[in-house]
mmCIF file of C-alpha atoms in Angstrom:
data_model
loop_
_atom_site.group_PDB
_atom_site.id
_atom_site.type_symbol
_atom_site.label_atom_id
_atom_site.label_comp_id
_atom_site.label_asym_id
_atom_site.label_seq_id
_atom_site.Cartn_x
_atom_site.Cartn_y
_atom_site.Cartn_z
ATOM 1 C CA VAL A 1 11.849 -1.178 12.574
ATOM 2 C CA LEU A 2 12.236 1.427 9.831
ATOM 3 C CA PHE A 3 14.964 -0.490 8.036
ATOM 4 C CA GLY A 4 13.211 -3.834 7.638
ATOM 5 C CA GLU A 5 14.387 -6.326 5.076
ATOM 6 C CA ARG A 6 12.548 -7.040 1.880
ATOM 7 C CA PRO A 7 11.144 -10.494 1.092
ATOM 8 C CA TYR A 8 13.564 -11.230 -1.731
ATOM 9 C CA TRP A 9 16.505 -10.416 0.560
ATOM 10 C CA TRP A 10 15.143 -12.434 3.450
ATOM 11 C CA VAL A 11 14.275 -15.578 1.485
ATOM 12 C CA HIS A 12 17.906 -16.220 0.541
ATOM 13 C CA GLU A 13 19.373 -15.397 3.975
ATOM 14 C CA THR A 14 16.979 -17.208 6.312
ATOM 15 C CA GLN A 15 17.365 -20.689 7.724
ATOM 16 C CA PHE A 16 13.568 -21.066 7.708
ATOM 17 C CA TYR A 17 13.565 -23.565 4.844
ATOM 18 C CA GLY A 18 16.173 -25.882 6.397
ATOM 19 C CA ALA A 19 17.435 -28.460 3.892
ATOM 20 C CA GLU A 20 14.746 -27.609 1.322
ATOM 21 C CA PRO A 21 15.648 -25.164 -1.447
ATOM 22 C CA ALA A 22 14.518 -21.589 -0.985
ATOM 23 C CA PRO A 23 11.821 -20.337 -3.362
ATOM 24 C CA SER A 24 13.098 -18.771 -6.543
ATOM 25 C CA LEU A 25 12.505 -15.030 -6.423
ATOM 26 C CA GLN A 26 13.902 -12.924 -9.225
ATOM 27 C CA GLN A 27 14.348 -9.194 -9.389
ATOM 28 C CA PHE A 28 13.401 -7.392 -12.555
ATOM 29 C CA PRO A 29 13.951 -3.721 -13.396
ATOM 30 C CA ILE A 30 10.376 -2.954 -12.357
ATOM 31 C CA THR A 31 10.823 -4.643 -8.956
ATOM 32 C CA CYS A 32 14.426 -3.775 -8.208
ATOM 33 C CA GLU A 33 14.223 -2.024 -4.840
ATOM 34 C CA THR A 34 17.546 -1.197 -3.231
ATOM 35 C CA GLY A 35 16.526 0.569 -0.020
ATOM 36 C CA PRO A 36 14.960 -0.701 3.184
ATOM 37 C CA GLY A 37 11.398 -1.946 2.973
ATOM 38 C CA SER A 38 9.645 -0.552 6.026
ATOM 39 C CA PRO A 39 7.305 1.276 5.807
ATOM 40 C CA SER A 40 6.144 0.967 2.215
ATOM 41 C CA GLY A 41 6.571 4.314 0.488
ATOM 42 C CA HIS A 42 4.080 3.389 -2.232
ATOM 43 C CA ALA A 43 1.367 2.570 0.321
ATOM 44 C CA MET A 44 2.241 5.680 2.335
ATOM 45 C CA GLY A 45 2.100 7.957 -0.709
ATOM 46 C CA ALA A 46 -1.152 6.492 -1.981
ATOM 47 C CA ALA A 47 -2.795 6.837 1.444
ATOM 48 C CA GLY A 48 -1.651 10.436 1.849
ATOM 49 C CA VAL A 49 -2.628 11.591 -1.638
ATOM 50 C CA TRP A 50 -5.989 9.829 -1.696
ATOM 51 C CA TYR A 51 -6.893 11.100 1.785
ATOM 52 C CA VAL A 52 -6.254 14.684 0.698
ATOM 53 C CA MET A 53 -8.219 14.217 -2.538
ATOM 54 C CA VAL A 54 -11.232 12.626 -0.832
ATOM 55 C CA THR A 55 -11.413 15.197 1.955
ATOM 56 C CA ALA A 56 -10.999 18.066 -0.545
ATOM 57 C CA LEU A 57 -13.809 16.765 -2.761
ATOM 58 C CA LEU A 58 -16.097 16.283 0.220
ATOM 59 C CA SER A 59 -15.271 19.804 1.415
ATOM 60 C CA ILE A 60 -16.171 21.206 -2.010
ATOM 61 C CA ALA A 61 -19.429 19.241 -1.978
ATOM 62 C CA THR A 62 -20.244 20.739 1.440
ATOM 63 C CA GLU A 63 -19.505 24.277 0.231
ATOM 64 C CA LYS A 64 -21.720 23.789 -2.843
ATOM 65 C CA ARG A 65 -24.524 22.641 -0.516
ATOM 66 C CA CYS A 66 -24.851 19.250 -2.097
ATOM 67 C CA PRO A 67 -28.181 17.519 -1.257
ATOM 68 C CA PRO A 68 -27.810 15.246 1.792
ATOM 69 C CA LEU A 69 -28.550 11.993 -0.038
ATOM 70 C CA LEU A 70 -26.159 12.819 -2.874
ATOM 71 C CA TYR A 71 -23.511 13.863 -0.358
ATOM 72 C CA LYS A 72 -23.869 10.560 1.494
ATOM 73 C CA PHE A 73 -23.476 8.584 -1.769
ATOM 74 C CA LEU A 74 -20.469 10.708 -2.681
ATOM 75 C CA GLN A 75 -18.947 10.210 0.746
ATOM 76 C CA VAL A 76 -19.408 6.435 0.761
ATOM 77 C CA GLY A 77 -18.274 6.095 -2.859
ATOM 78 C CA LEU A 78 -15.099 8.148 -2.442
ATOM 79 C CA TRP A 79 -14.016 6.407 0.762
ATOM 80 C CA MET A 80 -14.707 3.006 -0.805
ATOM 81 C CA LEU A 81 -12.694 3.996 -3.884
ATOM 82 C CA MET A 82 -9.815 5.079 -1.664
ATOM 83 C CA GLY A 83 -9.983 1.785 0.216
ATOM 84 C CA LEU A 84 -9.967 -0.164 -3.045
ATOM 85 C CA VAL A 85 -6.971 1.747 -4.393
ATOM 86 C CA GLU A 86 -5.079 1.196 -1.135
ATOM 87 C CA LEU A 87 -5.911 -2.504 -1.198
ATOM 88 C CA VAL A 88 -4.667 -2.884 -4.772
ATOM 89 C CA VAL A 89 -1.461 -0.940 -4.061
ATOM 90 C CA CYS A 90 -0.736 -2.987 -0.934
ATOM 91 C CA MET A 91 -1.518 -6.320 -2.563
ATOM 92 C CA SER A 92 0.672 -5.517 -5.558
ATOM 93 C CA ARG A 93 3.632 -4.625 -3.326
ATOM 94 C CA VAL A 94 3.296 -7.902 -1.427
ATOM 95 C CA TYR A 95 2.708 -9.899 -4.625
ATOM 96 C CA MET A 96 5.877 -8.505 -6.227
ATOM 97 C CA ALA A 97 7.810 -9.505 -3.074
ATOM 98 C CA ALA A 98 8.828 -5.892 -2.556
ATOM 99 C CA HIS A 99 7.337 -5.792 0.964
ATOM 100 C CA PHE A 100 6.063 -7.979 3.750
ATOM 101 C CA PRO A 101 2.396 -7.409 4.723
ATOM 102 C CA HIS A 102 3.288 -5.568 7.952
ATOM 103 C CA GLN A 103 5.379 -3.096 5.939
ATOM 104 C CA VAL A 104 2.500 -2.060 3.674
ATOM 105 C CA ILE A 105 0.163 -1.784 6.678
ATOM 106 C CA ALA A 106 2.713 0.494 8.362
ATOM 107 C CA GLY A 107 2.862 2.534 5.149
ATOM 108 C CA VAL A 108 -0.905 3.024 5.064
ATOM 109 C CA ILE A 109 -1.018 4.024 8.738
ATOM 110 C CA THR A 110 1.827 6.534 8.437
ATOM 111 C CA GLY A 111 0.474 7.902 5.143
#
């Protein structure tokens, strides 16, 4: 499970396409990943760092006795921002064929 293949490895080794040609996937220096793909380290790192930042900022807001309405807006805004960042990170990893979707989901959960 932790040493899953990456899409650009799998596409050339699978028999899924039968007689049809496999899609052309190229590696570039920015996408050249040499290690196993599961779980996604980028998704894991982003989830871990953003979780710590959001909870720290909300803790500071609580200590400063932020007004309840402002605190609620801050809470919703920060968690939504974290969700958006995670979504963009995960989608970019799948788009670049660096990971399968289940690998980025595993990265977010473990992060």
